[in-house]
mmCIF file of N, CA and C in Angstrom:
data_model
loop_
_atom_site.group_PDB
_atom_site.id
_atom_site.type_symbol
_atom_site.label_atom_id
_atom_site.label_comp_id
_atom_site.label_asym_id
_atom_site.label_seq_id
_atom_site.Cartn_x
_atom_site.Cartn_y
_atom_site.Cartn_z
ATOM 1 N N MET A 23 60.663 174.773 149.086
ATOM 2 C CA MET A 23 61.542 174.106 149.939
ATOM 3 C C MET A 23 60.843 172.685 150.295
ATOM 4 N N SER A 24 61.677 171.664 150.278
ATOM 5 C CA SER A 24 61.204 170.343 150.636
ATOM 6 C C SER A 24 61.976 169.829 151.872
ATOM 7 N N LYS A 25 61.340 169.077 152.679
ATOM 8 C CA LYS A 25 61.922 168.530 153.918
ATOM 9 C C LYS A 25 62.166 167.000 153.686
ATOM 10 N N TYR A 26 63.285 166.546 154.016
ATOM 11 C CA TYR A 26 63.697 165.187 153.861
ATOM 12 C C TYR A 26 64.277 164.612 155.107
ATOM 13 N N ARG A 27 64.011 163.313 155.397
ATOM 14 C CA ARG A 27 64.757 162.634 156.481
ATOM 15 C C ARG A 27 65.627 161.600 155.904
ATOM 16 N N ILE A 28 66.880 161.610 156.308
ATOM 17 C CA ILE A 28 67.815 160.632 155.800
ATOM 18 C C ILE A 28 68.394 159.811 156.992
ATOM 19 N N THR A 29 68.458 158.496 156.844
ATOM 20 C CA THR A 29 69.015 157.599 157.846
ATOM 21 C C THR A 29 70.370 157.118 157.333
ATOM 22 N N LEU A 30 71.394 157.311 158.045
ATOM 23 C CA LEU A 30 72.743 156.897 157.689
ATOM 24 C C LEU A 30 73.421 156.236 158.821
ATOM 25 N N ASN A 31 73.745 154.968 158.675
ATOM 26 C CA ASN A 31 74.346 154.096 159.661
ATOM 27 C C ASN A 31 73.529 154.184 160.929
ATOM 28 N N GLY A 32 72.243 154.051 160.759
ATOM 29 C CA GLY A 32 71.302 153.929 161.907
ATOM 30 C C GLY A 32 70.963 155.228 162.601
ATOM 31 N N LYS A 33 71.484 156.363 162.089
ATOM 32 C CA LYS A 33 71.191 157.590 162.711
ATOM 33 C C LYS A 33 70.439 158.496 161.689
ATOM 34 N N SER A 34 69.284 159.079 162.147
ATOM 35 C CA SER A 34 68.453 159.828 161.271
ATOM 36 C C SER A 34 68.796 161.316 161.333
ATOM 37 N N TYR A 35 68.720 161.907 160.145
ATOM 38 C CA TYR A 35 68.982 163.347 159.951
ATOM 39 C C TYR A 35 67.928 163.987 159.171
ATOM 40 N N GLU A 36 67.440 165.180 159.577
ATOM 41 C CA GLU A 36 66.411 165.931 158.785
ATOM 42 C C GLU A 36 67.166 167.055 158.057
ATOM 43 N N MET A 37 66.675 167.228 156.794
ATOM 44 C CA MET A 37 67.254 168.255 156.009
ATOM 45 C C MET A 37 66.248 168.983 155.184
ATOM 46 N N ASP A 38 66.416 170.252 154.956
ATOM 47 C CA ASP A 38 65.569 171.093 154.049
ATOM 48 C C ASP A 38 66.393 171.235 152.744
ATOM 49 N N VAL A 39 65.680 171.028 151.622
ATOM 50 C CA VAL A 39 66.300 171.128 150.336
ATOM 51 C C VAL A 39 65.505 172.171 149.570
ATOM 52 N N GLU A 40 66.242 173.159 149.065
ATOM 53 C CA GLU A 40 65.591 174.263 148.255
ATOM 54 C C GLU A 40 66.160 174.136 146.836
ATOM 55 N N LEU A 41 65.212 174.087 145.912
ATOM 56 C CA LEU A 41 65.595 174.057 144.533
ATOM 57 C C LEU A 41 65.860 175.545 144.089
ATOM 58 N N MET A 42 67.023 175.790 143.550
ATOM 59 C CA MET A 42 67.398 177.221 143.181
ATOM 60 C C MET A 42 66.867 177.619 141.817
ATOM 61 N N ASP A 43 66.611 176.610 140.923
ATOM 62 C CA ASP A 43 66.174 176.989 139.569
ATOM 63 C C ASP A 43 64.704 177.107 139.406
ATOM 64 N N GLY A 44 63.912 176.905 140.435
ATOM 65 C CA GLY A 44 62.469 177.138 140.381
ATOM 66 C C GLY A 44 61.755 175.837 139.780
ATOM 67 N N SER A 45 62.473 174.794 139.561
ATOM 68 C CA SER A 45 61.793 173.590 139.048
ATOM 69 C C SER A 45 61.028 172.896 140.180
ATOM 70 N N THR A 46 60.229 171.869 139.751
ATOM 71 C CA THR A 46 59.437 171.084 140.758
ATOM 72 C C THR A 46 60.380 170.063 141.326
ATOM 73 N N PRO A 47 60.246 169.929 142.665
ATOM 74 C CA PRO A 47 61.064 168.858 143.334
ATOM 75 C C PRO A 47 60.725 167.403 142.836
ATOM 76 N N VAL A 48 61.731 166.607 142.723
ATOM 77 C CA VAL A 48 61.563 165.274 142.281
ATOM 78 C C VAL A 48 61.514 164.387 143.473
ATOM 79 N N THR A 49 60.868 163.225 143.320
ATOM 80 C CA THR A 49 60.804 162.261 144.448
ATOM 81 C C THR A 49 62.154 161.677 144.678
ATOM 82 N N PRO A 50 62.689 161.765 145.950
ATOM 83 C CA PRO A 50 64.053 161.275 146.119
ATOM 84 C C PRO A 50 64.103 159.768 146.049
ATOM 85 N N VAL A 51 65.152 159.220 145.568
ATOM 86 C CA VAL A 51 65.531 157.812 145.474
ATOM 87 C C VAL A 51 66.538 157.517 146.544
ATOM 88 N N ALA A 52 66.222 156.559 147.355
ATOM 89 C CA ALA A 52 67.199 156.201 148.447
ATOM 90 C C ALA A 52 68.355 155.459 147.848
ATOM 91 N N LYS A 53 69.517 155.964 148.149
ATOM 92 C CA LYS A 53 70.765 155.280 147.711
ATOM 93 C C LYS A 53 71.622 155.123 148.897
ATOM 94 N N ALA A 54 72.330 153.953 148.985
ATOM 95 C CA ALA A 54 73.228 153.651 150.016
ATOM 96 C C ALA A 54 74.458 154.544 149.891
ATOM 97 N N ALA A 55 74.933 155.074 151.001
ATOM 98 C CA ALA A 55 76.120 155.868 150.987
ATOM 99 C C ALA A 55 77.289 154.872 150.880
ATOM 100 N N PRO A 56 78.386 155.223 150.087
ATOM 101 C CA PRO A 56 79.446 154.349 149.995
ATOM 102 C C PRO A 56 80.085 154.126 151.360
ATOM 103 N N ALA A 57 80.433 152.831 151.616
ATOM 104 C CA ALA A 57 81.053 152.503 152.816
ATOM 105 C C ALA A 57 82.559 152.952 152.849
ATOM 106 N N LEU A 58 82.981 153.476 153.947
ATOM 107 C CA LEU A 58 84.415 153.921 154.089
ATOM 108 C C LEU A 58 85.148 152.597 154.635
ATOM 109 N N VAL A 59 86.032 152.108 153.826
ATOM 110 C CA VAL A 59 86.759 150.975 154.319
ATOM 111 C C VAL A 59 88.204 151.258 154.332
ATOM 112 N N GLN A 60 88.795 150.852 155.446
ATOM 113 C CA GLN A 60 90.289 151.082 155.594
ATOM 114 C C GLN A 60 91.015 149.916 154.982
ATOM 115 N N ALA A 61 91.985 150.194 154.117
ATOM 116 C CA ALA A 61 92.714 149.120 153.540
ATOM 117 C C ALA A 61 93.575 148.311 154.579
ATOM 118 N N PRO A 62 93.543 147.034 154.484
ATOM 119 C CA PRO A 62 94.323 146.226 155.413
ATOM 120 C C PRO A 62 95.798 146.416 155.183
ATOM 121 N N ALA A 63 96.605 146.234 156.175
ATOM 122 C CA ALA A 63 98.110 146.350 156.049
ATOM 123 C C ALA A 63 98.503 145.230 155.147
ATOM 124 N N ALA A 64 99.493 145.481 154.354
ATOM 125 C CA ALA A 64 100.035 144.440 153.442
ATOM 126 C C ALA A 64 100.630 143.311 154.280
ATOM 127 N N ALA A 65 100.274 142.041 153.866
ATOM 128 C CA ALA A 65 100.757 140.908 154.549
ATOM 129 C C ALA A 65 102.086 140.481 154.022
ATOM 130 N N PRO A 66 103.031 139.937 154.768
ATOM 131 C CA PRO A 66 104.274 139.507 154.180
ATOM 132 C C PRO A 66 104.058 138.378 153.221
ATOM 133 N N LYS A 67 104.845 138.296 152.237
ATOM 134 C CA LYS A 67 104.713 137.255 151.212
ATOM 135 C C LYS A 67 106.043 136.576 151.107
ATOM 136 N N ALA A 68 105.988 135.254 150.756
ATOM 137 C CA ALA A 68 107.248 134.500 150.511
ATOM 138 C C ALA A 68 107.920 135.074 149.258
ATOM 139 N N SER A 69 109.180 135.224 149.317
ATOM 140 C CA SER A 69 109.895 135.846 148.117
ATOM 141 C C SER A 69 109.889 134.766 146.938
ATOM 142 N N THR A 70 110.109 133.513 147.315
ATOM 143 C CA THR A 70 110.172 132.477 146.265
ATOM 144 C C THR A 70 109.401 131.252 146.798
ATOM 145 N N PRO A 71 108.488 130.677 145.985
ATOM 146 C CA PRO A 71 107.761 129.517 146.443
ATOM 147 C C PRO A 71 108.798 128.392 146.681
ATOM 148 N N VAL A 72 108.511 127.639 147.820
ATOM 149 C CA VAL A 72 109.391 126.512 148.228
ATOM 150 C C VAL A 72 108.857 125.247 147.583
ATOM 151 N N ALA A 73 109.687 124.474 147.000
ATOM 152 C CA ALA A 73 109.319 123.196 146.385
ATOM 153 C C ALA A 73 109.091 122.159 147.482
ATOM 154 N N ALA A 74 107.942 121.403 147.299
ATOM 155 C CA ALA A 74 107.614 120.384 148.281
ATOM 156 C C ALA A 74 108.619 119.243 148.229
ATOM 157 N N THR A 75 109.003 118.706 149.320
ATOM 158 C CA THR A 75 109.864 117.534 149.366
ATOM 159 C C THR A 75 109.116 116.424 150.215
ATOM 160 N N ALA A 76 109.756 115.334 150.390
ATOM 161 C CA ALA A 76 109.075 114.184 151.157
ATOM 162 C C ALA A 76 108.657 114.601 152.557
ATOM 163 N N GLY A 77 109.418 115.439 153.265
ATOM 164 C CA GLY A 77 109.146 115.760 154.616
ATOM 165 C C GLY A 77 108.365 117.110 154.764
ATOM 166 N N SER A 78 107.943 117.665 153.631
ATOM 167 C CA SER A 78 107.160 118.924 153.665
ATOM 168 C C SER A 78 105.712 118.718 154.049
ATOM 169 N N THR A 79 105.228 119.725 154.681
ATOM 170 C CA THR A 79 103.759 119.837 155.016
ATOM 171 C C THR A 79 103.264 120.945 154.190
ATOM 172 N N VAL A 80 102.170 120.718 153.443
ATOM 173 C CA VAL A 80 101.615 121.794 152.564
ATOM 174 C C VAL A 80 100.261 122.257 153.045
ATOM 175 N N ALA A 81 99.800 123.371 152.701
ATOM 176 C CA ALA A 81 98.536 123.983 153.083
ATOM 177 C C ALA A 81 97.418 123.141 152.508
ATOM 178 N N PRO A 82 96.499 122.683 153.340
ATOM 179 C CA PRO A 82 95.418 121.875 152.831
ATOM 180 C C PRO A 82 94.330 122.657 152.191
ATOM 181 N N MET A 83 94.379 124.009 152.354
ATOM 182 C CA MET A 83 93.413 124.968 151.816
ATOM 183 C C MET A 83 93.988 126.317 151.792
ATOM 184 N N PRO A 84 93.431 127.225 150.965
ATOM 185 C CA PRO A 84 93.958 128.608 151.049
ATOM 186 C C PRO A 84 93.501 129.289 152.403
ATOM 187 N N GLY A 85 94.326 130.191 152.833
ATOM 188 C CA GLY A 85 94.080 130.935 154.011
ATOM 189 C C GLY A 85 95.169 131.878 154.397
ATOM 190 N N THR A 86 95.092 132.359 155.685
ATOM 191 C CA THR A 86 96.113 133.294 156.236
ATOM 192 C C THR A 86 96.712 132.691 157.417
ATOM 193 N N ILE A 87 98.135 132.777 157.509
ATOM 194 C CA ILE A 87 98.845 132.276 158.698
ATOM 195 C C ILE A 87 98.580 133.181 159.844
ATOM 196 N N LEU A 88 98.022 132.663 160.935
ATOM 197 C CA LEU A 88 97.803 133.423 162.108
ATOM 198 C C LEU A 88 98.921 133.284 163.173
ATOM 199 N N LYS A 89 99.587 132.111 163.130
ATOM 200 C CA LYS A 89 100.600 131.926 164.158
ATOM 201 C C LYS A 89 101.600 130.847 163.694
ATOM 202 N N VAL A 90 102.890 131.053 163.940
ATOM 203 C CA VAL A 90 103.973 130.070 163.794
ATOM 204 C C VAL A 90 104.487 129.750 165.093
ATOM 205 N N SER A 91 104.282 128.545 165.614
ATOM 206 C CA SER A 91 104.610 128.113 166.993
ATOM 207 C C SER A 91 106.001 127.682 167.263
ATOM 208 N N VAL A 92 106.796 127.436 166.206
ATOM 209 C CA VAL A 92 108.152 126.910 166.397
ATOM 210 C C VAL A 92 109.144 127.708 165.576
ATOM 211 N N ASN A 93 110.436 127.382 165.850
ATOM 212 C CA ASN A 93 111.524 127.959 165.057
ATOM 213 C C ASN A 93 112.275 126.844 164.348
ATOM 214 N N VAL A 94 113.028 127.187 163.327
ATOM 215 C CA VAL A 94 113.881 126.257 162.631
ATOM 216 C C VAL A 94 114.878 125.720 163.683
ATOM 217 N N GLY A 95 114.997 124.339 163.709
ATOM 218 C CA GLY A 95 115.929 123.671 164.682
ATOM 219 C C GLY A 95 115.235 123.143 165.860
ATOM 220 N N ASP A 96 113.979 123.542 166.119
ATOM 221 C CA ASP A 96 113.176 123.024 167.294
ATOM 222 C C ASP A 96 112.802 121.561 167.103
ATOM 223 N N ALA A 97 112.933 120.720 168.170
ATOM 224 C CA ALA A 97 112.500 119.361 168.102
ATOM 225 C C ALA A 97 110.979 119.357 168.346
ATOM 226 N N VAL A 98 110.262 118.564 167.548
ATOM 227 C CA VAL A 98 108.844 118.447 167.623
ATOM 228 C C VAL A 98 108.403 116.977 167.679
ATOM 229 N N LYS A 99 107.315 116.735 168.234
ATOM 230 C CA LYS A 99 106.710 115.364 168.246
ATOM 231 C C LYS A 99 105.523 115.372 167.313
ATOM 232 N N ALA A 100 105.200 114.210 166.766
ATOM 233 C CA ALA A 100 104.024 114.038 165.815
ATOM 234 C C ALA A 100 102.817 114.590 166.562
ATOM 235 N N GLY A 101 102.059 115.459 165.881
ATOM 236 C CA GLY A 101 100.851 116.035 166.468
ATOM 237 C C GLY A 101 100.996 117.370 167.082
ATOM 238 N N ASP A 102 102.280 117.818 167.324
ATOM 239 C CA ASP A 102 102.511 119.179 167.856
ATOM 240 C C ASP A 102 102.119 120.275 166.869
ATOM 241 N N SER A 103 101.430 121.339 167.350
ATOM 242 C CA SER A 103 100.980 122.396 166.522
ATOM 243 C C SER A 103 102.157 123.154 166.023
ATOM 244 N N ILE A 104 102.315 123.329 164.730
ATOM 245 C CA ILE A 104 103.402 124.074 164.116
ATOM 246 C C ILE A 104 102.884 125.447 163.579
ATOM 247 N N VAL A 105 101.775 125.446 162.881
ATOM 248 C CA VAL A 105 101.237 126.610 162.243
ATOM 249 C C VAL A 105 99.720 126.622 162.468
ATOM 250 N N VAL A 106 99.182 127.852 162.699
ATOM 251 C CA VAL A 106 97.684 127.989 162.727
ATOM 252 C C VAL A 106 97.269 128.749 161.479
ATOM 253 N N LEU A 107 96.495 128.069 160.747
ATOM 254 C CA LEU A 107 96.044 128.606 159.394
ATOM 255 C C LEU A 107 94.524 128.944 159.473
ATOM 256 N N GLU A 108 94.180 130.270 159.230
ATOM 257 C CA GLU A 108 92.790 130.649 159.223
ATOM 258 C C GLU A 108 92.219 130.560 157.801
ATOM 259 N N ALA A 109 91.145 129.817 157.741
ATOM 260 C CA ALA A 109 90.503 129.621 156.445
ATOM 261 C C ALA A 109 88.961 129.663 156.693
ATOM 262 N N MET A 110 88.286 130.533 156.013
ATOM 263 C CA MET A 110 86.782 130.619 156.132
ATOM 264 C C MET A 110 86.378 130.887 157.571
ATOM 265 N N LYS A 111 87.092 131.802 158.239
ATOM 266 C CA LYS A 111 86.869 132.222 159.606
ATOM 267 C C LYS A 111 87.062 131.167 160.675
ATOM 268 N N MET A 112 87.751 130.054 160.257
ATOM 269 C CA MET A 112 88.017 129.031 161.264
ATOM 270 C C MET A 112 89.629 128.894 161.431
ATOM 271 N N GLU A 113 89.974 128.651 162.560
ATOM 272 C CA GLU A 113 91.460 128.401 162.893
ATOM 273 C C GLU A 113 91.749 126.912 162.763
ATOM 274 N N ASN A 114 92.753 126.527 161.981
ATOM 275 C CA ASN A 114 93.100 125.164 161.749
ATOM 276 C C ASN A 114 94.555 124.991 162.173
ATOM 277 N N ASP A 115 94.749 124.013 163.192
ATOM 278 C CA ASP A 115 96.101 123.688 163.584
ATOM 279 C C ASP A 115 96.711 122.834 162.574
ATOM 280 N N ILE A 116 97.842 123.154 162.074
ATOM 281 C CA ILE A 116 98.619 122.336 161.119
ATOM 282 C C ILE A 116 99.709 121.704 162.037
ATOM 283 N N THR A 117 99.720 120.413 162.079
ATOM 284 C CA THR A 117 100.568 119.751 163.074
ATOM 285 C C THR A 117 101.788 119.029 162.452
ATOM 286 N N ALA A 118 102.697 118.713 163.232
ATOM 287 C CA ALA A 118 103.882 117.942 162.750
ATOM 288 C C ALA A 118 103.447 116.532 162.419
ATOM 289 N N PRO A 119 103.799 116.093 161.208
ATOM 290 C CA PRO A 119 103.400 114.756 160.748
ATOM 291 C C PRO A 119 104.143 113.623 161.484
ATOM 292 N N LYS A 120 105.319 113.913 162.061
ATOM 293 C CA LYS A 120 106.182 112.902 162.682
ATOM 294 C C LYS A 120 107.090 113.568 163.690
ATOM 295 N N ASP A 121 107.656 112.725 164.501
ATOM 296 C CA ASP A 121 108.725 113.214 165.411
ATOM 297 C C ASP A 121 109.910 113.732 164.597
ATOM 298 N N GLY A 122 110.561 114.771 165.021
ATOM 299 C CA GLY A 122 111.791 115.197 164.286
ATOM 300 C C GLY A 122 112.153 116.622 164.645
ATOM 301 N N VAL A 123 112.957 117.202 163.752
ATOM 302 C CA VAL A 123 113.437 118.539 163.949
ATOM 303 C C VAL A 123 112.901 119.389 162.763
ATOM 304 N N VAL A 124 112.508 120.632 163.097
ATOM 305 C CA VAL A 124 111.974 121.565 162.047
ATOM 306 C C VAL A 124 113.174 122.052 161.234
ATOM 307 N N LYS A 125 113.178 121.595 160.023
ATOM 308 C CA LYS A 125 114.175 121.950 159.099
ATOM 309 C C LYS A 125 113.997 123.306 158.379
ATOM 310 N N THR A 126 112.728 123.566 157.982
ATOM 311 C CA THR A 126 112.417 124.897 157.323
ATOM 312 C C THR A 126 111.046 125.298 157.687
ATOM 313 N N ILE A 127 110.833 126.637 157.781
ATOM 314 C CA ILE A 127 109.510 127.238 157.961
ATOM 315 C C ILE A 127 109.360 128.149 156.750
ATOM 316 N N ALA A 128 108.412 127.881 155.863
ATOM 317 C CA ALA A 128 108.308 128.649 154.590
ATOM 318 C C ALA A 128 107.299 129.804 154.659
ATOM 319 N N VAL A 129 106.698 130.010 155.890
ATOM 320 C CA VAL A 129 105.638 131.032 155.967
ATOM 321 C C VAL A 129 105.859 131.879 157.132
ATOM 322 N N ALA A 130 105.212 132.995 157.196
ATOM 323 C CA ALA A 130 105.320 133.951 158.329
ATOM 324 C C ALA A 130 103.883 134.431 158.683
ATOM 325 N N LYS A 131 103.784 134.862 159.977
ATOM 326 C CA LYS A 131 102.491 135.406 160.434
ATOM 327 C C LYS A 131 101.979 136.444 159.546
ATOM 328 N N GLY A 132 100.657 136.325 159.115
ATOM 329 C CA GLY A 132 100.056 137.319 158.251
ATOM 330 C C GLY A 132 100.126 137.002 156.861
ATOM 331 N N GLN A 133 100.934 135.997 156.466
ATOM 332 C CA GLN A 133 101.078 135.669 155.091
ATOM 333 C C GLN A 133 99.900 134.911 154.522
ATOM 334 N N THR A 134 99.487 135.131 153.365
ATOM 335 C CA THR A 134 98.371 134.448 152.680
ATOM 336 C C THR A 134 98.959 133.337 151.886
ATOM 337 N N VAL A 135 98.353 132.118 151.989
ATOM 338 C CA VAL A 135 98.899 130.920 151.303
ATOM 339 C C VAL A 135 97.771 130.289 150.457
ATOM 340 N N ALA A 136 98.193 129.613 149.405
ATOM 341 C CA ALA A 136 97.242 128.919 148.557
ATOM 342 C C ALA A 136 97.355 127.406 148.898
ATOM 343 N N LYS A 137 96.285 126.715 148.467
ATOM 344 C CA LYS A 137 96.241 125.274 148.674
ATOM 345 C C LYS A 137 97.462 124.629 148.083
ATOM 346 N N GLY A 138 98.218 123.841 148.747
ATOM 347 C CA GLY A 138 99.376 123.169 148.236
ATOM 348 C C GLY A 138 100.714 123.927 148.447
ATOM 349 N N ASP A 139 100.597 125.154 148.988
ATOM 350 C CA ASP A 139 101.879 125.902 149.338
ATOM 351 C C ASP A 139 102.594 125.183 150.444
ATOM 352 N N VAL A 140 103.914 125.077 150.411
ATOM 353 C CA VAL A 140 104.663 124.472 151.523
ATOM 354 C C VAL A 140 104.625 125.409 152.738
ATOM 355 N N LEU A 141 104.349 124.831 153.901
ATOM 356 C CA LEU A 141 104.297 125.573 155.147
ATOM 357 C C LEU A 141 105.550 125.275 155.957
ATOM 358 N N PHE A 142 105.953 124.091 156.110
ATOM 359 C CA PHE A 142 107.157 123.764 156.893
ATOM 360 C C PHE A 142 107.632 122.396 156.552
ATOM 361 N N GLU A 143 108.862 122.077 157.034
ATOM 362 C CA GLU A 143 109.425 120.717 156.758
ATOM 363 C C GLU A 143 109.992 120.183 158.089
ATOM 364 N N VAL A 144 109.687 118.954 158.351
ATOM 365 C CA VAL A 144 110.249 118.266 159.579
ATOM 366 C C VAL A 144 111.099 117.099 159.101
ATOM 367 N N GLU A 145 112.340 117.008 159.624
ATOM 368 C CA GLU A 145 113.185 115.824 159.221
ATOM 369 C C GLU A 145 113.322 114.969 160.497
#
């Protein structure tokens, strides 16, 4: 019988191992236990990519939409936060480029976007 100590996730366990076939015990090789990872919930996706127009604001980088602050038809001023885009663990305010009315919002909270995807349009 051989005695072993295993540490898993910072907690130590002692165990006795008995070889049933009478062979000589081998030196154990430490291997990491596979991590249990819960799959993230599916993020909503746009059904059809929206074509960019003159008044469109596009994603400056790939990321995930954390917040949409306005609705279609809302009046906005230049610099107002419209969408919060998380990229590389940083939150980026995507703001209205000019005074106007929100014509379209092409994204939803939780959606993943690529660089150049249309986010919203202000007229």
